Coordinates of C-alpha atoms and ligand atoms in Angstrom, one line a residue:
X30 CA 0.0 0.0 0.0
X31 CA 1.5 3.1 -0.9
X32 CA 1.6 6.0 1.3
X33 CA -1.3 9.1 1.5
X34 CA -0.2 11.7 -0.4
X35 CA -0.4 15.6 0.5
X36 CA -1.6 17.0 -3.5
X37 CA -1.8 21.0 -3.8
X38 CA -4.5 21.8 -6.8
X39 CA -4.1 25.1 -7.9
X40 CA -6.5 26.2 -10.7
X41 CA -8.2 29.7 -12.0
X42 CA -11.4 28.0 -11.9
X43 CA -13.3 25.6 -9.8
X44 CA -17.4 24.8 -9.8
X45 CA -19.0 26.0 -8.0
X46 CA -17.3 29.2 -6.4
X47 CA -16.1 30.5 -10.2
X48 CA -16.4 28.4 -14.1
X49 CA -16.3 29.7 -17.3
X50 CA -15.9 26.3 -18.9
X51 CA -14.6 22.3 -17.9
X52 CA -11.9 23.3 -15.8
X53 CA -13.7 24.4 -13.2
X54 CA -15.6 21.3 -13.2
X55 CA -12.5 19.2 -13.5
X56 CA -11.0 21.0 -10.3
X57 CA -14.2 21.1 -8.3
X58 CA -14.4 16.9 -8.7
X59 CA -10.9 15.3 -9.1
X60 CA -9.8 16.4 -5.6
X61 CA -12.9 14.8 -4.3
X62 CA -12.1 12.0 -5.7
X63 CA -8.5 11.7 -4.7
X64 CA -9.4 12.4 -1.3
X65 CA -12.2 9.5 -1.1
X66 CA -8.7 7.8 -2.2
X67 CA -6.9 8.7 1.3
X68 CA -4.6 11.4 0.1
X69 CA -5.0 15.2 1.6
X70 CA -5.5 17.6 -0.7
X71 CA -6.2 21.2 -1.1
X72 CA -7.1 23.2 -3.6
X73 CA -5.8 27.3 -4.2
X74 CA -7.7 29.7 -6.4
X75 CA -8.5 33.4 -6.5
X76 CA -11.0 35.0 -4.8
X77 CA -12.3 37.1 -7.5
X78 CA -14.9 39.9 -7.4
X79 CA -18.1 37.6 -7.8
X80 CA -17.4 35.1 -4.7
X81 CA -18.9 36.3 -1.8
X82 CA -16.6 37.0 0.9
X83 CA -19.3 37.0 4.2
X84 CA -19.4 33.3 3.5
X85 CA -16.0 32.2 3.5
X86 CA -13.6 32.0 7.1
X87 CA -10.7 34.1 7.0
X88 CA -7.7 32.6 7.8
X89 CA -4.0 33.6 8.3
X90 CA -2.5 37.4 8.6
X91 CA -1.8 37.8 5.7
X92 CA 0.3 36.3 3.1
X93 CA 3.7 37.6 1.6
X94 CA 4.1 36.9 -2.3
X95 CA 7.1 37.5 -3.5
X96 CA 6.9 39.3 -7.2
X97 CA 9.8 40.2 -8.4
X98 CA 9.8 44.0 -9.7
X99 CA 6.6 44.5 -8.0
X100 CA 8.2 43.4 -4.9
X101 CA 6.3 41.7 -1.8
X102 CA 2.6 42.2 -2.0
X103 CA 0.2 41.3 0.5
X104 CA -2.7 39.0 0.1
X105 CA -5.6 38.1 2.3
X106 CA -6.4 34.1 2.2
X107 CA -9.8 32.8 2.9
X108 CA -11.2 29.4 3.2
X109 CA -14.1 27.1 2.1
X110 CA -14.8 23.4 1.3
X111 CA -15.9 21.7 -1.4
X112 CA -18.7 20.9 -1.2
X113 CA -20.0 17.9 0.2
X114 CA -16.6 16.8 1.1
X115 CA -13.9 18.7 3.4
X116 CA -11.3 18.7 0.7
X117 CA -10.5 22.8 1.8
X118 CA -10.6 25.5 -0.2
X119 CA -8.3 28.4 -0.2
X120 CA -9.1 31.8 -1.9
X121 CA -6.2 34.3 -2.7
X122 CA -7.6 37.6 -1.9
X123 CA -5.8 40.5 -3.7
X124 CA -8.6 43.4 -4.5
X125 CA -6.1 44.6 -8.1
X126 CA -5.9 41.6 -9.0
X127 CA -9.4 39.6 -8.8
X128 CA -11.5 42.8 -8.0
X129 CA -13.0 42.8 -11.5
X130 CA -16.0 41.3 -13.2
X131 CA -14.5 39.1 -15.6
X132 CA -12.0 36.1 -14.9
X133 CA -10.0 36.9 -17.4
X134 CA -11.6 39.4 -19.3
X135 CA -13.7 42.0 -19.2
X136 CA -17.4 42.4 -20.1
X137 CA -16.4 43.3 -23.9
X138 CA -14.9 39.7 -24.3
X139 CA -11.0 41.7 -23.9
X140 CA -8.3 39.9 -21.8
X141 CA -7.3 41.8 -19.1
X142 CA -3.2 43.6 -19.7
X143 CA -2.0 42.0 -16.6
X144 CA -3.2 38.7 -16.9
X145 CA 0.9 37.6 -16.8
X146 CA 0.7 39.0 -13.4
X147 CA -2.6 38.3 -11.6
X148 CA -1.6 34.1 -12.4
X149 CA 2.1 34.2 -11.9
X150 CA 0.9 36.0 -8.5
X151 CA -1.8 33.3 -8.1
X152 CA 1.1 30.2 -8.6
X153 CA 3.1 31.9 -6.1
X154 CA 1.0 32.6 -3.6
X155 CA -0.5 29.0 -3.4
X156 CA 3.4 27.5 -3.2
X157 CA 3.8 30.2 -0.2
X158 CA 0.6 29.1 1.2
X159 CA 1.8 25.8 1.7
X160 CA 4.0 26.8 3.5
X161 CA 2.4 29.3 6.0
X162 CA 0.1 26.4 6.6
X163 CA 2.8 23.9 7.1
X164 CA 1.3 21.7 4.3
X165 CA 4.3 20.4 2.6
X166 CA 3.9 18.8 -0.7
X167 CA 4.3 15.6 -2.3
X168 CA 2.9 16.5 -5.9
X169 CA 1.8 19.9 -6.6
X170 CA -0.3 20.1 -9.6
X171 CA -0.9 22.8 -11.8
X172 CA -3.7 23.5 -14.9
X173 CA -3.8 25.0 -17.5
X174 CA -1.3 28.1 -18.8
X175 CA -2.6 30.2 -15.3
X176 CA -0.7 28.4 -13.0
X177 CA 1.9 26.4 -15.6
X178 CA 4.5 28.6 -13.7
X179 CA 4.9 26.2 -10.8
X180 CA 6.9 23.5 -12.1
X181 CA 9.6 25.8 -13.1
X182 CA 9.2 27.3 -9.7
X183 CA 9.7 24.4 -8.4
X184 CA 12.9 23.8 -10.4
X185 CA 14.4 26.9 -10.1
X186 CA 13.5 29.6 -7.1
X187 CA 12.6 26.6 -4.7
X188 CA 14.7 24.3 -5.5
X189 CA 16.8 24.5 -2.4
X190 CA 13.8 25.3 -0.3
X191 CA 13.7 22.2 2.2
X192 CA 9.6 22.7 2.3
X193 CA 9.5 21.6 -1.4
X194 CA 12.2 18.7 -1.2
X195 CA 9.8 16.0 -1.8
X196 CA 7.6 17.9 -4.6
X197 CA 7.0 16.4 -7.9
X198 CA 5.1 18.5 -10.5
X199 CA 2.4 17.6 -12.5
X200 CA 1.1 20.1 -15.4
X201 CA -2.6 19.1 -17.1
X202 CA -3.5 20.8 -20.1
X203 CA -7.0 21.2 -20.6
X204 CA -6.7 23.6 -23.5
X205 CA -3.7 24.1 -25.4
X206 CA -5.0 27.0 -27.6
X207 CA -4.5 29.2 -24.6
X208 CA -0.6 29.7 -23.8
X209 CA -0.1 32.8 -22.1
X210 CA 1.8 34.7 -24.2
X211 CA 3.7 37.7 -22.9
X212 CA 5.8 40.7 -22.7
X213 CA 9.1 38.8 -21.8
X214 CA 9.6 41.0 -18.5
X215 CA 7.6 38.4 -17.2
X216 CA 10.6 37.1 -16.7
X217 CA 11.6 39.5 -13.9
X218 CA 8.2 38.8 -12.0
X219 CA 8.3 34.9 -12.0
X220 CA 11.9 35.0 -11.0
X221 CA 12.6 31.8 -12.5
X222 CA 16.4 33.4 -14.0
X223 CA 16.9 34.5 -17.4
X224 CA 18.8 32.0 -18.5
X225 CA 15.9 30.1 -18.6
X226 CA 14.4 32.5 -21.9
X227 CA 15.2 30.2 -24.7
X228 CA 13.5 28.2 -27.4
X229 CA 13.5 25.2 -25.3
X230 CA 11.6 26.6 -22.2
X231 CA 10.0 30.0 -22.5
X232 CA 10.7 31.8 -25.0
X233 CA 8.2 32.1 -28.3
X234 CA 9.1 34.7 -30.7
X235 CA 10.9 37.0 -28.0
X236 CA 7.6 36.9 -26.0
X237 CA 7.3 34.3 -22.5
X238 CA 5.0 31.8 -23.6
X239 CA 4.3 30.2 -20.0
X240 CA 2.6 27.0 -21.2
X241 CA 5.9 26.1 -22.7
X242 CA 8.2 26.6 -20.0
X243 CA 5.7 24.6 -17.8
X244 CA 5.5 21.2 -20.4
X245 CA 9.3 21.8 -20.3
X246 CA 9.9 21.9 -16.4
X247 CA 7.2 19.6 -15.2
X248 CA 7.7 16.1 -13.9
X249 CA 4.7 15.2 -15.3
X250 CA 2.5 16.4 -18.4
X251 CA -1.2 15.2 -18.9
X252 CA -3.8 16.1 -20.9
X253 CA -7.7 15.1 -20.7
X254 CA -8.0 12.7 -23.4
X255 CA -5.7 10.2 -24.5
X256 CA -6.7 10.8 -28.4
X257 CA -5.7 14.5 -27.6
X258 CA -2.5 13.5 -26.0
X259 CA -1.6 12.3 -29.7
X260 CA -3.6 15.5 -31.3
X261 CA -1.6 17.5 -29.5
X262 CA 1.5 16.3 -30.8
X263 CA 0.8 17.5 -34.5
X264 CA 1.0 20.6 -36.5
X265 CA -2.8 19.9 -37.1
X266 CA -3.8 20.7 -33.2
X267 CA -0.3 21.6 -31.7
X268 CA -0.7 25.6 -32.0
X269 CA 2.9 25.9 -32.8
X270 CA 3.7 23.6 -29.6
X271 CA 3.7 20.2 -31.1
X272 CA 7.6 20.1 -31.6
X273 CA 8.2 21.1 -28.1
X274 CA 5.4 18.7 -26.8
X275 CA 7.5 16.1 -28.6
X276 CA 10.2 16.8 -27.4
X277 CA 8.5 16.0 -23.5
X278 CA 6.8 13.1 -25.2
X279 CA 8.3 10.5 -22.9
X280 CA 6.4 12.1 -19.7
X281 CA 3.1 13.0 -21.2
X282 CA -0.3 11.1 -20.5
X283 CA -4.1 11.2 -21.7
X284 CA -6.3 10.5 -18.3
X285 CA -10.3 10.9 -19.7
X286 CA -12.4 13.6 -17.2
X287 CA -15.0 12.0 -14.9
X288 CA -18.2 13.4 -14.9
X289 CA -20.2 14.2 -11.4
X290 CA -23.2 12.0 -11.4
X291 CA -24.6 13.6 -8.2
X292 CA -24.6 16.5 -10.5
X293 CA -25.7 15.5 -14.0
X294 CA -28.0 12.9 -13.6
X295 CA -32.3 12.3 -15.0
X296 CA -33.5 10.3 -12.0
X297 CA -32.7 13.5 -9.7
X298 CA -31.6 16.1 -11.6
X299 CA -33.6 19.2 -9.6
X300 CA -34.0 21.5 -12.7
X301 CA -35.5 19.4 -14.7
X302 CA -39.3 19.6 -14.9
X303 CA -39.6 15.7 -14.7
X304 CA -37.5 13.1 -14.1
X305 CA -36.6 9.5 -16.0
X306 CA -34.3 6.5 -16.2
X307 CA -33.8 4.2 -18.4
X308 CA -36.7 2.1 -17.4
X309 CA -38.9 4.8 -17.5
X310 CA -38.1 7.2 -19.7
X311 CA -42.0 9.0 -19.9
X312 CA -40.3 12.2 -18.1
X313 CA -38.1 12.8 -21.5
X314 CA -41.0 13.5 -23.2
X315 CA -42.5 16.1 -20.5
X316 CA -38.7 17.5 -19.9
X317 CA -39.0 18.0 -24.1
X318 CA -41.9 19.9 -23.6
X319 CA -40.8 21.7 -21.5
X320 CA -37.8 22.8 -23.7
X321 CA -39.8 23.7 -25.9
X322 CA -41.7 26.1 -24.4
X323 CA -38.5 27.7 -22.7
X324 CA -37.7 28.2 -25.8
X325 CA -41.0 29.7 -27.3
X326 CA -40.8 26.8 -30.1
X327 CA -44.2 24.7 -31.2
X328 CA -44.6 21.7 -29.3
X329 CA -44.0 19.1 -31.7
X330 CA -43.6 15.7 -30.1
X331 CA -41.9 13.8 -32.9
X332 CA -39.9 15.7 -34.5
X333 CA -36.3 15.5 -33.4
X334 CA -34.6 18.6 -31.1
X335 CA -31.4 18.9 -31.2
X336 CA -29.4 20.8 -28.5
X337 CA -26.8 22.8 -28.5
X338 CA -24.4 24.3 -25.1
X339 CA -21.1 25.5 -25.3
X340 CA -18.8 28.7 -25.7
X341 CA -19.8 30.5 -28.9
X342 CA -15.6 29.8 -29.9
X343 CA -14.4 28.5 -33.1
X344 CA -13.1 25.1 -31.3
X345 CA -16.7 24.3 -30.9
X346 CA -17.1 24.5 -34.2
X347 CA -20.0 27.1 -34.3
X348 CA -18.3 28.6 -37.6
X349 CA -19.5 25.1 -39.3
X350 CA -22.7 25.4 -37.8
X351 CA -23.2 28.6 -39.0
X352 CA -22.3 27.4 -42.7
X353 CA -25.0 24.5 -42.8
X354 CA -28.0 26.8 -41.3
X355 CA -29.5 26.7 -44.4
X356 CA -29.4 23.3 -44.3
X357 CA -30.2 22.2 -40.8
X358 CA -33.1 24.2 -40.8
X359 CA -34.8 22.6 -43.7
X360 CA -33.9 19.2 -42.1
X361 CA -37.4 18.6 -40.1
X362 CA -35.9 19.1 -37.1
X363 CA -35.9 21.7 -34.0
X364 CA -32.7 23.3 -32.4
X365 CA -32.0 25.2 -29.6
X366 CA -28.7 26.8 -28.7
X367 CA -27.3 27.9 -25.6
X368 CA -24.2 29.8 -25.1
X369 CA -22.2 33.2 -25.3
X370 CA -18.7 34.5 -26.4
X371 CA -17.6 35.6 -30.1
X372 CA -20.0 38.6 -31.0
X373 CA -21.0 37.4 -34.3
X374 CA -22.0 34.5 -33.4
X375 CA -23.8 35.8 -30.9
X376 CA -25.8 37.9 -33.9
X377 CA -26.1 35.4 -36.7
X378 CA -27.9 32.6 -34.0
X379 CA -30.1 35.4 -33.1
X380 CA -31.1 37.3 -36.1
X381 CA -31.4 33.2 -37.3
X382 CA -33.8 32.8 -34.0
X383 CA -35.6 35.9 -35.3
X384 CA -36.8 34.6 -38.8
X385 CA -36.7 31.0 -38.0
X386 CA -39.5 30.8 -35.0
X387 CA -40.8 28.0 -35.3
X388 CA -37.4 25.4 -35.8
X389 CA -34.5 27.3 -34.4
X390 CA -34.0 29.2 -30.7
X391 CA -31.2 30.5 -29.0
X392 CA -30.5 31.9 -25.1
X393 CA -27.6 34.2 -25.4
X394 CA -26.1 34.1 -22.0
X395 CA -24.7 31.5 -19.3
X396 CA -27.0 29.2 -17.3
X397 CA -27.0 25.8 -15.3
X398 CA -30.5 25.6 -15.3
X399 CA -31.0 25.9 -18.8
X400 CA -28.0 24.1 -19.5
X401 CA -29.5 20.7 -17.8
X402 CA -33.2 21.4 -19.2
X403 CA -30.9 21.5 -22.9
X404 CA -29.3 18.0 -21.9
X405 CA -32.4 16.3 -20.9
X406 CA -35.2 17.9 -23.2
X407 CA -32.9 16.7 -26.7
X408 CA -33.0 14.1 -28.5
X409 CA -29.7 14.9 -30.1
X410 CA -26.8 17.0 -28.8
X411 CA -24.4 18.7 -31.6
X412 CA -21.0 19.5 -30.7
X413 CA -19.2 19.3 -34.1
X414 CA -15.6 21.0 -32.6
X415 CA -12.6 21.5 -34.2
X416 CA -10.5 20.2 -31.4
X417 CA -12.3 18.9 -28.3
X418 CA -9.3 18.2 -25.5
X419 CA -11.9 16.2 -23.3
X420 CA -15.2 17.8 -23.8
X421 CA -17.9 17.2 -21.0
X422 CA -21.3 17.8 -22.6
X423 CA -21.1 15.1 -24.7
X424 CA -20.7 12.9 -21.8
X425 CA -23.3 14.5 -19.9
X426 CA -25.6 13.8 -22.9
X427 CA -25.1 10.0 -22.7
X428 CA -26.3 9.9 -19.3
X429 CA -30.0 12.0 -20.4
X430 CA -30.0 9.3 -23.6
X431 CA -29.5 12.2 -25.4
X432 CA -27.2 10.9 -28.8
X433 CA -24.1 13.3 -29.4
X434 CA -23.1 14.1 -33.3
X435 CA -19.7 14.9 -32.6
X436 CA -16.7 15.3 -34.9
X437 CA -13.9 12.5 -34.2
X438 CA -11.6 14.3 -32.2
X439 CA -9.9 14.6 -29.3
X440 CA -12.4 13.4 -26.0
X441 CA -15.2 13.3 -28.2
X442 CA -14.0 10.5 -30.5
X443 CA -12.6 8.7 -27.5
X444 CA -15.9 8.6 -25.8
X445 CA -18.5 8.2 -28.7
X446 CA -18.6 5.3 -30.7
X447 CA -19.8 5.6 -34.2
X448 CA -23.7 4.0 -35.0
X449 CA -23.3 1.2 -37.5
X450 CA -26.5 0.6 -38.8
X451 CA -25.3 -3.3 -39.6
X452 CA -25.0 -4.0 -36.2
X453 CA -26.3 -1.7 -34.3
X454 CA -23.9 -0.9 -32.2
X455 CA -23.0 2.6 -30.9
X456 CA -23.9 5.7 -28.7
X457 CA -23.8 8.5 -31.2
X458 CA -22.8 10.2 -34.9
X459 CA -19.8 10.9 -35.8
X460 CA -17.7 12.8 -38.6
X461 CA -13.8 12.8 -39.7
X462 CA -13.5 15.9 -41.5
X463 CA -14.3 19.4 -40.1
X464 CA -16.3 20.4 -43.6
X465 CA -19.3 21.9 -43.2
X466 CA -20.7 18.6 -45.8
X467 CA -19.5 16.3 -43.6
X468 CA -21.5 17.9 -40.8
X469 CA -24.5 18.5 -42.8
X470 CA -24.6 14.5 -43.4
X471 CA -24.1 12.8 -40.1
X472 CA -27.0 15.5 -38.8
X473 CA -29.3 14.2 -41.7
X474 CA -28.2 11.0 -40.4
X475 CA -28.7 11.5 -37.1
X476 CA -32.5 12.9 -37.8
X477 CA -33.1 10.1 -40.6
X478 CA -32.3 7.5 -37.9
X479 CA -34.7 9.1 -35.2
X480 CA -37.2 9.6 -37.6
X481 CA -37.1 6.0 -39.7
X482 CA -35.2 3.8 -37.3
X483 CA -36.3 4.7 -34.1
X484 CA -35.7 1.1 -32.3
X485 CA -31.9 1.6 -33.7
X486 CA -31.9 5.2 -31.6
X487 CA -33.5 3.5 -28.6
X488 CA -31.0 0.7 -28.5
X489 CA -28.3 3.6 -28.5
X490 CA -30.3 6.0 -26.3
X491 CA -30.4 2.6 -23.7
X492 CA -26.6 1.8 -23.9
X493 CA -25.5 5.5 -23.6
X494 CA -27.4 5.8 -20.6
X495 CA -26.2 2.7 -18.9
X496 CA -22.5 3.9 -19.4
X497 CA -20.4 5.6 -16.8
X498 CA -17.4 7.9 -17.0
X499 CA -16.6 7.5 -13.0
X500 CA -14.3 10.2 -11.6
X501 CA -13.0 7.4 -9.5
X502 CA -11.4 5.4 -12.5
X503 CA -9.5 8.9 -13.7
X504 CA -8.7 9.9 -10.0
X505 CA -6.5 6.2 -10.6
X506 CA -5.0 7.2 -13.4
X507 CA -3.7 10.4 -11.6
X508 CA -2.9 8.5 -8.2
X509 CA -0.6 6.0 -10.3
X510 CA 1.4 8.9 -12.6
X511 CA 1.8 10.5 -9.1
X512 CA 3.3 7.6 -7.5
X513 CA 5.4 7.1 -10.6
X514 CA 6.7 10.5 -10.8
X515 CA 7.7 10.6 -7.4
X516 CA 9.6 7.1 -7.7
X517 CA 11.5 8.3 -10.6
X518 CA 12.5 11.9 -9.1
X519 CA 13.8 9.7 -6.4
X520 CA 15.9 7.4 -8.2
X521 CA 17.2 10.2 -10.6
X522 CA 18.2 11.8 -6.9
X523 CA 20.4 9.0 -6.4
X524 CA 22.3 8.9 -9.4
Ligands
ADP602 P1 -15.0 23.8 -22.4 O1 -14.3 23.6 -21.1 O2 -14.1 23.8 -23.6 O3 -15.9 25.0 -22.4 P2 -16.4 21.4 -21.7 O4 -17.4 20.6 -22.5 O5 -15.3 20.6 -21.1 O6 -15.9 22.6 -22.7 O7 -17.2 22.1 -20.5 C1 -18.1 23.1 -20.7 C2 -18.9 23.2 -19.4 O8 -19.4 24.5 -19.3 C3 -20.0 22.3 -19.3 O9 -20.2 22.0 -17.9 C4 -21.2 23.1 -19.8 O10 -22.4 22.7 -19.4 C5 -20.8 24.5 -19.3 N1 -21.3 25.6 -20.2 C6 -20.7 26.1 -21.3 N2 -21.4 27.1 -21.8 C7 -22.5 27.3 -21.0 C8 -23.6 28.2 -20.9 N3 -23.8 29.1 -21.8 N4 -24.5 28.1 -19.9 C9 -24.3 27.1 -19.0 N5 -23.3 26.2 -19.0 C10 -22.4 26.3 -19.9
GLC603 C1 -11.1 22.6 -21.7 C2 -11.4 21.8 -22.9 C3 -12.5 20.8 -22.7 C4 -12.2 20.0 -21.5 C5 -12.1 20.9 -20.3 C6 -11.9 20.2 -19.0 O1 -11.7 23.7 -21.5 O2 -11.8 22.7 -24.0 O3 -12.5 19.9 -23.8 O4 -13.3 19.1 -21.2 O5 -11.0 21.8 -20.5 O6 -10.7 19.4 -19.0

């Protein structure tokens, strides 16, 4: 039996205190899960503008981060849980930082200037926290671009530093689009040493890119899907990185996200209108309905709904989308959309909305509520991305019976199987090619199927219900690359 582990989590966003999109998921459940495993773990994240400050416990004096030209600046640290567990939360207070209304932008959709330093300030402060709280580390493991600094923290200002002696890093990149490019005096705030700008760590085109320097000084790299652990490795989905990431091939892994059942589940799911299972799947019907009518569309029972919930972003592919509209919306079928971000998509789904009452809706805006009502109230979920890391929707949809069309990458290809109408085997539609023909075509087929061969799309609907994408079995997968890592840092200690 190996020993408990002491695991620092450090993300920009974790459900339910602050999500823009699946990391926050991802960071609110996998420390759950690691600590049902025995291990102590705590996560670190900012305390931004929108979390409500009466409810948390404030902890500590307060907390000395260390940031280079800036100097030493102050934060105040609160504390939560997660909850349903008493995995803590801690919350880096620091009103210049985090007192805005966006995460990382503001309400026009720009990225705040300083973005270089609000994270590299939130990656320090969570390694000094550690300290002030004597929690010393055994794997400290970062996310994302925001908090990629650490493992070169680790290698570099603390590598002497006898609280750190037994940390092993572990970077997970749940979206390699985002790098964090910037000025290169970045440099001089993370205090890594400048020998350290170069090609090979963080340099990129005389900018810091500090995704890069993290894949290049972490003990670990993983990524959410093991298809996009090979994606990532091409000029196709690499985003200039791919070289470098092959370069760090030999330490990189693709562990698939869990999904929170408590959360996302028909039987009990309290914003739906009705609930269903598998043997009883009447409440569907009402929960379509009810979509319906959110959604101001006619109530027509048979005629296929398709949903749509995501980040209006190219990756989700809503640029195809918007080139088969023509298309979809002479299809005999219904779609709703929900979802916010690039302003023109934004407009085209509306003005589309406008004109097309009666077959097409859209909810501009972010909401749970609807989000789950979308999930349940479909009989089809589209989510045609370009590149799809892990992709969570399309898992939630297999638990509501509700059959993803999904292009075959990344997550989504590793999690939905293609129907074969020979054998009917399957659990949703899938395309190769991101064209918007080849989308056109497996939506047709989708609807055809529902419409023509509706015990085929039963048999489906019953086998994607019954599956189950445990956060238990990925929480594994992390424990064993932990234990690994830190057996290998020790016997390259040795030589
Ligand atoms: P990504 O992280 O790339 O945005 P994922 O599929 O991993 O994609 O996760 C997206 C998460 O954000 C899901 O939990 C989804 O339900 C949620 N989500 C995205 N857009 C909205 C929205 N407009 N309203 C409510 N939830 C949303
Ligand atoms: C990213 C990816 C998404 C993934 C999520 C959580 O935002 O775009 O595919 O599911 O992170 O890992």
């Amino acid at each position: 039996m190996n020993e408990p582990l002491n695991i620092l989590f450090t993300a920009s966003e974790v459900v339910p205190f602050a999500k823009t999109g699946g990391l926050a998921d991802v960071a609110g459940a996998l420390p759950k899960a690691l600590a049902k495993m025995g291990h102590n773990v705590i996560v670190v994240m900012p305390r931004y503008y929108s979390i409500d400050k009466s409810g948390l416990e404030h902890i500590l004096g307060p907390l000395g981060v260390p940031m280079g030209p800036m100097g030493e600046l102050w934060a105040g640290v609160y504390k939560d849980n997660l909850p349903g567990s008493d995995v803590p939360v801690y919350f880096i207070d620091y009103e210049a930082f985090y007192g805005r209304s966006g995460l990382y932008a503001d309400e026009h959709g720009f990225s705040y200037p300083d973005n270089d330093n609000r994270f590299i300030f939130l990656s320090k402060a969570a390694l000094e926290l550690t300290r002030k709280i004597g929690f010393k580390p055994d794997v400290v493991h970062a996310h994302d671009w925001h908090t990629a600094a650490q493992p070169a923290l680790l290698k570099t200002r603390y590598a002497f530093d006898s609280h750190f002696e037994n940390a092993v890093s572990m970077l997970t990149i749940h979206n390699l689009q985002h790098q964090g490019i910037f000025f290169k005096g970045a440099m001089d705030v993370m205090e890594i040493g400048w020998e350290h700008f170069n090609p090979h760590e963080f340099e990129s085109l005389d900018g810091v890119n500090v995704l890069k320097g993290g894949i290049a000084h972490a003990d670990a790299v993983t990524t959410v899907s093991r298809k996009y652990a090979h994606e990532i490795q091409t000029p196709e989905f690499g985003f200039g990185l791919d070289e470098h990431i092959r370069a760090h091939s030999h330490k990189l892994y693709g562990i698939l996200n869990g999904v929170d059942y408590d959360e996302w589940n028909p039987a009990t799911d309290p914003y739906l209108p009705a609930h269903y299972d598998i043997d009883d799947m009447s409440g569907k019907a009402l929960c379509k309905k009810a979509l319906q009518e959110r959604f101001g569309l006619p109530v027509w029972e048979d005629v296929p709904l398709i949903g749509f919930v995501g980040r209006f972003a190219e990756q989700k592919g809503i640029g195809l989308i918007a080139s088969v509209m023509e298309g979809l919306l002479h299809m005999n079928a219904q779609i709703v959309m929900l979802g916010t971000g690039e302003k023109w998509a934004e407009g085209f789904f509306s003005d589309v909305a406008a004109r097309y009452g009666d077959r097409f809706a859209c909810h501009i805006g972010y909401s749970n509520e609807v989000a789950h009502l979308i999930e349940a109230g479909s009989d089809l979920f589209l989510m045609p991305s370009l590149f799809e890391p892990c992709g969570l929707n399309q898992i939630y949809s297999l638990r509501y019976g509700t059959l993803p069309i999904v292009r075959a990458t990344g997550g989504l290809d590793d999690t939905i199987h293609n129907f074969d109408p020979a054998t009917k085997e399957g659990n949703g539609f899938k395309f190769e090619w991101a064209t918007p023909d080849a989308l056109y075509h497996t939506v047709k087929w989708a609807v055809d199927t529902y419409r023509f061969d509706h015990d085929s799309y039963r048999l489906m609907q019953k086998r994607a219900m019954e599956a189950r994408f445990d956060w238990m079995a990925s929480a594994k997968a992390y424990e064993e690359i932990y234990y690994h890592t830190i057996f290998s840092s020790r016997v390259q200690n040795y030589k």
